[in-house]
XYZ file of C-alpha atoms in Angstrom:
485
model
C -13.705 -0.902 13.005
C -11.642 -1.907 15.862
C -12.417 -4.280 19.035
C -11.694 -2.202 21.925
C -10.798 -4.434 24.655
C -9.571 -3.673 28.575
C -5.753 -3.366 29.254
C -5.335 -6.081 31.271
C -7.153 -7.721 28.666
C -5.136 -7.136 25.756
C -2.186 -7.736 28.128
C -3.162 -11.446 28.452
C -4.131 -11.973 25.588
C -0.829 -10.911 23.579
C 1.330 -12.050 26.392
C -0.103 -15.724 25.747
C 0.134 -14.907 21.738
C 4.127 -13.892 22.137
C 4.528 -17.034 24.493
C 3.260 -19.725 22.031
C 3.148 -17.959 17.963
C 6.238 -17.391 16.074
C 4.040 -15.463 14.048
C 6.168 -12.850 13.007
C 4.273 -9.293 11.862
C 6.201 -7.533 9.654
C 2.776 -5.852 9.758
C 0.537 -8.557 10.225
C -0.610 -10.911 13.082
C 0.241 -9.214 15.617
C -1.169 -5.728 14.640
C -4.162 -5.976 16.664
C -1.889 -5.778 19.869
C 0.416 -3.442 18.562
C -2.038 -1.156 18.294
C -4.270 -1.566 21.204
C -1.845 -2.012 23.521
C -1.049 1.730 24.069
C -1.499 3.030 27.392
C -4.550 5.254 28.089
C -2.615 8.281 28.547
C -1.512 7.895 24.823
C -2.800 10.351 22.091
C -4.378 9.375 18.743
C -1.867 10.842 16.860
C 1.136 9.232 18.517
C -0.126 5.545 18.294
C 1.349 3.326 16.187
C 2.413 -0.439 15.677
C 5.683 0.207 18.329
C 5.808 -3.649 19.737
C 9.253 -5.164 18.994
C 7.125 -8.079 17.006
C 6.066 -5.714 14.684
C 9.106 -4.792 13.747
C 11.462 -6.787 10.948
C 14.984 -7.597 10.611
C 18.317 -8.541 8.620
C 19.447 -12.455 9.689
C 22.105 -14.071 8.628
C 23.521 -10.815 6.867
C 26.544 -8.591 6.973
C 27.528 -5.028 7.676
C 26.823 -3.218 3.828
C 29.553 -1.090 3.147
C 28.718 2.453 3.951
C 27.186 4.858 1.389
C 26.099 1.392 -1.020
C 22.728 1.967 -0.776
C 22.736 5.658 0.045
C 19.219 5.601 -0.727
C 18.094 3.821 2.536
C 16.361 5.712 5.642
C 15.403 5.129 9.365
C 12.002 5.962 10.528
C 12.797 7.105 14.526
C 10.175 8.953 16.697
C 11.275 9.530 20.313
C 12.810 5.789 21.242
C 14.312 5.299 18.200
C 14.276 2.823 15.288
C 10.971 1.726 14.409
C 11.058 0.943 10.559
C 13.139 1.451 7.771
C 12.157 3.223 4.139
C 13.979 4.286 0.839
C 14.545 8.016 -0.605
C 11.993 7.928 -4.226
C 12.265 11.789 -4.224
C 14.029 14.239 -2.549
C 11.668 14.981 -0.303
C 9.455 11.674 -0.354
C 10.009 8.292 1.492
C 9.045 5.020 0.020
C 7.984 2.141 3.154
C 5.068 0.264 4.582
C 1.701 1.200 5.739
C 1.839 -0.541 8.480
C 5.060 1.652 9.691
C 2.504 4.427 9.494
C 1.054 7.192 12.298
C 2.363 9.169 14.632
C 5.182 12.083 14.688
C 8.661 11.071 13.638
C 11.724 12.327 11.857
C 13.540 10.154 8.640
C 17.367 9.744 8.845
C 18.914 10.347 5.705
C 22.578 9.240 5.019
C 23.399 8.001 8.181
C 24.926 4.607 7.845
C 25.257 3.413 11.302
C 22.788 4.734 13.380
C 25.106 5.473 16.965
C 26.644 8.194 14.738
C 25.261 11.912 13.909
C 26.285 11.467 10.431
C 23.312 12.835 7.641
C 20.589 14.878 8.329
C 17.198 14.469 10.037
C 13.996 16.115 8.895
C 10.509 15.676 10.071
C 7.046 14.023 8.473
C 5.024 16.224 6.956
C 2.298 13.769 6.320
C 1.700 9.952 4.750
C -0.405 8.675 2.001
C -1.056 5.471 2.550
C -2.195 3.173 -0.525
C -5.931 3.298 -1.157
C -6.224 -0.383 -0.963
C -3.879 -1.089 2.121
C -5.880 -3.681 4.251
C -4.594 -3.618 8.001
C -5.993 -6.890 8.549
C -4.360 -8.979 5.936
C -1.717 -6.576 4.939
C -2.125 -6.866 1.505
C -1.152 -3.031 -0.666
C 1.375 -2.084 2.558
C 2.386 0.465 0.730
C 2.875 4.209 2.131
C 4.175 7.465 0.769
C 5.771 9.931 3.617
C 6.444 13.129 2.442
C 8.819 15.496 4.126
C 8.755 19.012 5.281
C 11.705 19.610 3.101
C 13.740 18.160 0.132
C 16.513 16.801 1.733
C 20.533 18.790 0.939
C 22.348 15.059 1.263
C 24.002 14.032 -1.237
C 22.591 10.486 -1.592
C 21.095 8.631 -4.202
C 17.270 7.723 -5.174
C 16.554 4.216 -5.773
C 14.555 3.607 -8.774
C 11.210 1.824 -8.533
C 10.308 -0.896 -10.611
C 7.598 -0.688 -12.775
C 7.867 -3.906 -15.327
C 5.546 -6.617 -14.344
C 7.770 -9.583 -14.697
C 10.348 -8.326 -12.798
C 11.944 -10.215 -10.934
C 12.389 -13.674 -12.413
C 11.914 -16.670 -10.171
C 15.120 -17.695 -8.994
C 16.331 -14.271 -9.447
C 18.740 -12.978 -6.793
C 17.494 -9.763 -4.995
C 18.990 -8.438 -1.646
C 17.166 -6.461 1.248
C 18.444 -4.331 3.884
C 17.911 -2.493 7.072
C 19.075 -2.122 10.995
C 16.776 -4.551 12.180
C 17.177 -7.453 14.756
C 20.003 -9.616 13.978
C 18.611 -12.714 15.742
C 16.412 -15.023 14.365
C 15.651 -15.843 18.633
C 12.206 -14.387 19.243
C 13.098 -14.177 22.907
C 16.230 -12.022 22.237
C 16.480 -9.192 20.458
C 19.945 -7.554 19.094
C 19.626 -4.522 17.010
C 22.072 -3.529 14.448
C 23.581 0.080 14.939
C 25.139 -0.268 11.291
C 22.845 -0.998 8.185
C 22.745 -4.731 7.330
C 22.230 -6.537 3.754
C 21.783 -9.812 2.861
C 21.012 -11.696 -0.485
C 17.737 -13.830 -1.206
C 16.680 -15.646 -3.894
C 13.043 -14.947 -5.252
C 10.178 -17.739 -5.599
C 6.343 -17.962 -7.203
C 3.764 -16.636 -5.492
C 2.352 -19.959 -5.797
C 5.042 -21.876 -4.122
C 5.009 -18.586 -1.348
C 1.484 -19.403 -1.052
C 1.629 -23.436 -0.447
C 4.428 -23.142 2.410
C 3.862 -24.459 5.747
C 4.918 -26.406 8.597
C 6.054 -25.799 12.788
C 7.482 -23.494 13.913
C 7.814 -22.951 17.726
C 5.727 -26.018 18.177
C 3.021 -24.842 16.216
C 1.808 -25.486 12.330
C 1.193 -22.654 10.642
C 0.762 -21.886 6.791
C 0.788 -18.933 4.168
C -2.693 -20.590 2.423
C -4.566 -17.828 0.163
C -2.661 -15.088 2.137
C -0.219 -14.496 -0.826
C -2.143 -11.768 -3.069
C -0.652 -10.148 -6.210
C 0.649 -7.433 -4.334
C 2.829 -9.592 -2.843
C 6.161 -11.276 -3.900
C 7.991 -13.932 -1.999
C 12.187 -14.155 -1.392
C 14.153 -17.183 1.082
C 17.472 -18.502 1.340
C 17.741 -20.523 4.564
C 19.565 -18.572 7.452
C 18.931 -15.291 5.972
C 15.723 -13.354 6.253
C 14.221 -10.022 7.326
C 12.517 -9.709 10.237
C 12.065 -6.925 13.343
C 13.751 -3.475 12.717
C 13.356 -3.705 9.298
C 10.062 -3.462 8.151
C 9.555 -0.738 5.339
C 13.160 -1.504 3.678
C 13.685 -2.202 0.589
C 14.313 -5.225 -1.815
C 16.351 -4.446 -4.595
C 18.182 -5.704 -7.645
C 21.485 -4.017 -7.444
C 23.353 -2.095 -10.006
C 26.650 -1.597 -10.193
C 26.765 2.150 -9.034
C 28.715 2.671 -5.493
C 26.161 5.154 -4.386
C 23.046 2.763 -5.439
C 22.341 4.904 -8.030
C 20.762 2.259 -10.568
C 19.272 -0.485 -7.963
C 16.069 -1.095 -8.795
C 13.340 -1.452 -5.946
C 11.486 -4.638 -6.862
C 9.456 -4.420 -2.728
C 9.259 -3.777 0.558
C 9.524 -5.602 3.779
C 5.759 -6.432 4.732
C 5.450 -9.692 7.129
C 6.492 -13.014 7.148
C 6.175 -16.027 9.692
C 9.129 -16.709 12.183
C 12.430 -15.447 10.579
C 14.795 -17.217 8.402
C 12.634 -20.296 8.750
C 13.150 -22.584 5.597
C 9.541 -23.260 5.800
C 8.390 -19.939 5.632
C 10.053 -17.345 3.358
C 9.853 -13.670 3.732
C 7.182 -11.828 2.021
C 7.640 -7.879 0.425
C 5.222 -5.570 -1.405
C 5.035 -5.794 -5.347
C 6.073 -2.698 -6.346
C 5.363 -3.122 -9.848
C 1.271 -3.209 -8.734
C 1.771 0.230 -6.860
C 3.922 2.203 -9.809
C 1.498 4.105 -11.168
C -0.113 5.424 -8.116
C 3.347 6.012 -6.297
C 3.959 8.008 -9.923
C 0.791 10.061 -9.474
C 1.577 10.653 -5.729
C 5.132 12.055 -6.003
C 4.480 13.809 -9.603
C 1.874 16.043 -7.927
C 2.884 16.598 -4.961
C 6.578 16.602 -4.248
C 8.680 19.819 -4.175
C 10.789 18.329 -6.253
C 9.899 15.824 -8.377
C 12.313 13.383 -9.616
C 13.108 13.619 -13.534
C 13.726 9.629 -13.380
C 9.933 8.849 -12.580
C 8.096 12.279 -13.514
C 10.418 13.758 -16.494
C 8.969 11.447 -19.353
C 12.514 8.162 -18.534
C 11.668 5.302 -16.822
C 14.006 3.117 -14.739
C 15.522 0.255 -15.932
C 14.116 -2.630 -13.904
C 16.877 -5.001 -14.283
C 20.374 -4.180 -13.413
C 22.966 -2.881 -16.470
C 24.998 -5.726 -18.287
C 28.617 -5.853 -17.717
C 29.031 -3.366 -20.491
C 30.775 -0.090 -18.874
C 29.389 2.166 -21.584
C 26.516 4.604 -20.777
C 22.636 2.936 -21.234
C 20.646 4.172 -24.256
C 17.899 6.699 -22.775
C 14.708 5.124 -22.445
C 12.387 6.896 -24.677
C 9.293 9.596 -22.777
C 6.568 8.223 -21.719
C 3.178 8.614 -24.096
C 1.561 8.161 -20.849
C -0.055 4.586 -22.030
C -0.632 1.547 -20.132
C 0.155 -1.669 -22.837
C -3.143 -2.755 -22.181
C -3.515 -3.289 -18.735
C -5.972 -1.702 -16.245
C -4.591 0.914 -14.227
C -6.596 2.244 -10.691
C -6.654 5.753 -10.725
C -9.260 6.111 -8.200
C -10.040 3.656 -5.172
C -12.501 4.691 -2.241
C -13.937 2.686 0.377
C -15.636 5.494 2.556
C -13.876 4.758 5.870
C -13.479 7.948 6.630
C -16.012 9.812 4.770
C -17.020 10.479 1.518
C -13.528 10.285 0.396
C -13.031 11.442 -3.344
C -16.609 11.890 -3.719
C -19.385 14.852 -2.955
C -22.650 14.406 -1.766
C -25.376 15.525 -4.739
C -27.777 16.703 -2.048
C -29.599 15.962 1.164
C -30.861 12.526 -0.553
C -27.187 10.976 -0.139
C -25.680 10.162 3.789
C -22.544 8.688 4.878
C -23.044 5.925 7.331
C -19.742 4.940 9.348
C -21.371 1.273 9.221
C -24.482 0.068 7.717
C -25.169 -3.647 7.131
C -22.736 -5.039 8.542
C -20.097 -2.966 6.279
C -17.814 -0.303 7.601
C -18.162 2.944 5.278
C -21.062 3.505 3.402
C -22.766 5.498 1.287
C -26.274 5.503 0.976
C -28.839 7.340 -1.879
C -32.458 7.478 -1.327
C -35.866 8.698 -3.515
C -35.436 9.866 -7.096
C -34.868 13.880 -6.473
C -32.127 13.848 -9.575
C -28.988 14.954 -8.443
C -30.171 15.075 -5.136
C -30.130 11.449 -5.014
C -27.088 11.007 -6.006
C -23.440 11.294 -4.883
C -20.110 12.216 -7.568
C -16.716 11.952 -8.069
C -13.840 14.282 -7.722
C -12.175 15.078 -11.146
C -10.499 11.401 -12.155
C -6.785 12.248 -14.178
C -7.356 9.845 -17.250
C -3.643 10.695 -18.489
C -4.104 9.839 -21.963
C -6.102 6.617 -21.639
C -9.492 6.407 -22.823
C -11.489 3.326 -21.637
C -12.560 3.423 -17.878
C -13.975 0.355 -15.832
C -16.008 0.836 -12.527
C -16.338 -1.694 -9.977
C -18.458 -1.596 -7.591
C -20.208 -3.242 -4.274
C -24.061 -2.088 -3.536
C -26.914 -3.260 -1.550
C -30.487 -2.097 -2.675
C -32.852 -1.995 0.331
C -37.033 -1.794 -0.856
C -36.349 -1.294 -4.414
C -39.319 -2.119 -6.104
C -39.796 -2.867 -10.025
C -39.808 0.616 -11.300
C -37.114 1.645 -9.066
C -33.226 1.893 -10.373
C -30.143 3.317 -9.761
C -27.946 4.614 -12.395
C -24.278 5.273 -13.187
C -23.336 8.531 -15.169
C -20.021 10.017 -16.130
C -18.995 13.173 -17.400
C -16.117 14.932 -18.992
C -16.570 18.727 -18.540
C -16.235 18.190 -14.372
C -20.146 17.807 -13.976
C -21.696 20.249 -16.180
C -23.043 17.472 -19.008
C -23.774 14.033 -18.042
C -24.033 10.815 -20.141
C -25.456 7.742 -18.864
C -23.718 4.095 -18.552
C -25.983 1.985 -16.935
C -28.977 1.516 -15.079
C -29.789 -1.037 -12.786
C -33.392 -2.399 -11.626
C -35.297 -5.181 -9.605
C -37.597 -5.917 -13.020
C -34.594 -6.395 -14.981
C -33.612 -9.348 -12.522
C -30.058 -7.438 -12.090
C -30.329 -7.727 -8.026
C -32.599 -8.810 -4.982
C -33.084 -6.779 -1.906
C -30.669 -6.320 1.362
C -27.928 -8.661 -0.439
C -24.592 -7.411 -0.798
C -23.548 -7.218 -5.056
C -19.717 -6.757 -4.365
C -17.100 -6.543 -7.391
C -20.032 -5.206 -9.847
C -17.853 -4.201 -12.913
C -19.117 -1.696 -16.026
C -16.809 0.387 -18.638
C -17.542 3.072 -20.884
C -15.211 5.259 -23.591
C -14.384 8.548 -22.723
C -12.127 9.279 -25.928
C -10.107 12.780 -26.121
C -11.031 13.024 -22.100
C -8.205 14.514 -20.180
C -10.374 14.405 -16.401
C -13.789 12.163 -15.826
C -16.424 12.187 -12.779
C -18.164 9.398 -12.497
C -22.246 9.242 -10.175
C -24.308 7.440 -8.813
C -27.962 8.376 -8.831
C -31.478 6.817 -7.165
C -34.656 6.815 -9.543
C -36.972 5.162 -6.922
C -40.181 7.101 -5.919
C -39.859 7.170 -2.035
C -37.688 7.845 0.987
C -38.185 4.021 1.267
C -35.966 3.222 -1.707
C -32.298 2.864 -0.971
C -29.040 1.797 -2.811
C -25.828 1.600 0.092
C -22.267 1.764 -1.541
C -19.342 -0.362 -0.264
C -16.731 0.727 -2.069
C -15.734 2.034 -5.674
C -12.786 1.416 -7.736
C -12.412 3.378 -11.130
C -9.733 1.948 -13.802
C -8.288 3.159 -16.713
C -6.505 1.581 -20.085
C-alpha cells in the first residue's frame, strides 16, 4: 500500500531528499518519489521509477569494444534510456524489477545508442520475481518478454546457477550506458556502452560498510540479504543509467558467448564511494524460477538453460580446445530447497482458488496488505487451494506460512491438505488448534513451516481448510511459500 501524498508535497519533500542524501537508488531509497512524483495527468500504466536518481551508471570505466557483450540491451520508452537488461532468450530480457511498468521497446545490438544500428521490438509483458520487495529491494529480479524473438545475430549470456559462484576477491565486470559521473549534481550519459571491472566481497563485509557521504553517515546494516552480492574497486562503480545490467564473469568469446551472468545492477549508496560498494542481484537464488519462466513460456526457448546443458559458471581455462558437454539435467536440486510457488495475495488470490463462499480476499486486514481469510467449518467451502505446483522430479515439499486465527476456540482448527491428482483425493498434513497450545488469538504466526512426501508426484495442490463451528471462527493468510527438494 502506498502513501499518497499532494504534489507540492512530494515536491518538497524529494527536493530536500536530493539536496542533502547521496543515497543513490539503483532501485531503492528514492523509489517512493520516483514513483509518486508523476504528474496527475499520467496513466497507471505509463508510471514508472523515471527520476534520474533512480537510474545507475558505469564510473570510472571505458568504452567496451563493440559487439563484446552482444548480449546487452537498453530499456527506452518515449525519452529514452531508462535501464539496461541482458538477452537470456531470444525473445526474453533479463533486468531489475524496479526498471519495471509502463510501455517501452528493448534495443538489441545497438552498441552506441546515437546510432540506428540493431533492432527494436516492443514489451509484451514482465514477470516480476514473486518475492521482489519494492521497499527494500531485495529479489529485483524481472523477466520481460518480447512480442517477438529477436532476428539479431547476438549472443545470450548464460546465467549462473552454482551457488558459490563468484569467489570473494573474484574479478567480475558490469556494464551499461549509464551516467559517467560520480557528481550527483551533474549528469553525463554515455551514448556508447561502458564496462568496467570490480572485484567481489562477502556479503558480510557488504553488510558492515558505512561512513559520510555528502555530509551525511549512512550504512548498509541488515540491508544485505542473500539475494544480494556485493562488488567495489574505488573510482569505479555503477550507478544512474545502468540499473538492470549485468555483472558478469567473462569468457573468452568476442561475441560474449560464454560470460556468465553472476547479477544485476540493483542499488547502492553514492557511486564509486570506497565506503560503500555497489550492490547486484544473486542470480544463483533466482535460477530456477528464471528456468521455469523462460522454459514455459518463451517462443523459443534456449537449448543452453531448457535443453537438459547447463552453463558453465566460471569462465573456460586457457585451454583452446572445445569444453566437455555438461551432462542433462535429472531435474534434481543437490539437496537444497527450491521455491516453486510464492504468493503473498497483493493482488488477489494469486495462484490460489477460493473453495467457496466461506473464503474472501481482503486487500488489507490486520494491519497486513493481502489477505486471505477462511471462516466456519463448511468443508471445502472453508477453504481456499492451490493451482497445480510443477514438482519436476523432486519429492519432498515444505510450506511456510504466516496466519492469524481470530475467535478460534478449543475445538476449532484449521488444516493443511495436499493432493496429487489436481484436487480430486486429498490427504491431510497438519492440523492446527487453540487446545493443542499451537497459537493464541489475533497474533500474527509468520514463517510457520510443515513438509510432507509426495513421492512419484509430477504436479501437487496444496489447501487450507477451517473446522471451526461458526461464522465467528476465522484463520487470515499472509502469505504462502511452497518448496521443493
Amino acid at each position: 500500500m502506498k502513501l499518497l501524498l499532494s504534489t507540492s508535497v512530494q515536491l518538497l519533500i524529494a527536493s530536500q531528499f536530493l539536496m542533502e542524501s547521496d543515497a543513490s537508488l539503483r532501485g531503492r531509497a528514492l523509489s517512493f518519489f520516483a514513483e509518486n512524483l508523476a504528474s496527475s495527468s499520467q496513466s497507471v500504466e505509463d508510471e514508472r521509477d523515471d527520476s534520474d536518481s533512480m537510474e545507475t551508471r558505469i564510473i570510472g570505466g571505458s568504452v567496451s569494444k563493440q559487439g563484446r557483450y552482444s548480449y546487452a540491451v537498453s530499456l527506452q520508452d518515449g525519452i529514452g534510456h531508462f535501464c539496461g537488461g541482458t538477452l537470456i532468450a531470444r525473445d526474453v530480457v533479463l533486468t531489475a524489477a524496479h526498471c519495471q511498468g509502463g510501455k517501452y521497446d528493448v534495443i538489441i545490438g545497438r552498441h552506441d545508442l546515437e546510432s540506428r544500428d540493431g533492432e527494436s521490438i516492443a514489451m509484451d509483458y514482465e514477470v516480476p520475481y514473486p518475492k521482489y520487495n519494492d521497499k527494500t529491494t531485495d529479489g529485483d529480479f524481472n523477466l520481460v518478454f518480447l512480442k517477438n524473438p529477436t532476428k539479431e545475430k547476438v549472443s545470450l549470456v548464460n546465467i549462473n546457477f552454482d551457488s558459490n559462484s563468484p569467489s570473494v576477491g573474484e574479478e567480475v565486470y558490469v556494464m551499461g550506458w549509464g551516467d559517467t559521473t560520480s557528481d550527483d549534481y551533474t549528469q553525463k550519459l554515455a551514448n556508447k556502452l561502458m564496462d568496467v571491472s570490480v572485484n567481489v566481497i562477502s556479503n558480510k563485509d557488504c553488510d558492515a560498510s558505512q561512513g559520510q557521504i555528502g555530509g551525511w553517515f549512512d550504512n548498509y546494516n541488515n540491508q544485505i540479504s542473500d539475494n544480494m552480492l556485493c562488488a567495489r574497486d574505488n573510482g569505479e562503480d555503477a550507478c544512474q543509467g545502468d540499473s538492470g545490467g549485468p555483472l558478469v564473469i567473462r569468457g573468452k568469446d568476442g561475441s560474449g558467448a560464454d560470460d556468465v551472468q553472476v547479477g544485476i545492477v540493483s542499488w547502492g549508496v553514492g557511486c564509486a564511494n570506497k565506503n560503500f560498494p555497489g550492490v547486484y542481484s544473486r542470480i544463483s537464488e533466482a535460477h530456477e524460477w528464471i528456468k521455469r519462466e523462460v522454459c514455459s513460456k518463451s517462443q523459443d526457448p534456449p537449448a543452453s538453460l531448457c535443453g537438459g546443458g547447463e552453463s558453465e559458471p566460471n569462465p573456460p581455462s586457457s585451454d583452446p580446445s572445445p569444453p566437455n558437454p555438461s551432462p542433462p539435467s535429472t531435474g534434481g536440486s543437490n539437496g537444497k530447497w527450491q521455491t516453486v510457488l510464492y504468493e503473498n495475495f497483493d493482488k488477489g488470490y494469486g495462484s490460489f482458488t477460493r473453495g467457496g463462499r466461506h473464503a474472501k480476499f481482503y486487500k488489507s486486514a490486520k494491519f497486513r496488505d493481502g489477505v486471505i481469510g477462511i471462516q466456519n467449518g463448511k468443508g471445502p467451502k472453508s477453504s481456499f487451494y492451490s493451482e497445480d505446483i510443477r514438482l519436476d522430479g523432486k519429492s519432498d515439499v515444505k510450506v511456510t506460512f504466516s496466519y492469524m486465527a481470530i475467535s478460534m476456540e478449543d475445538n476449532d482448527s484449521f488444516c493443511l491438505d495436499y493432493s496429487t491428482d489436481s484436487g480430486n483425493k486429498w490427504n491431510e498434513v497438519d492440523c492446527w488448534s487453540t487446545s493443542m497450545s499451537d497459537f493464541n488469538n489475533k497474533i500474527w504466526q509468520d514463517d510457520v513451516s510443515v513438509t510432507f512426501s509426495a513421492k512419484n508426484a509430477d504436479e501437487v495442490n496444496i489447501r487450507f481448510r477451517c473446522n471451526g463451528n461458526s461464522n465467528k471462527d476465522d484463520v487470515l493468510f499472509d502469505e504462502i511459500e511452497v518448496e521443493a527438494k
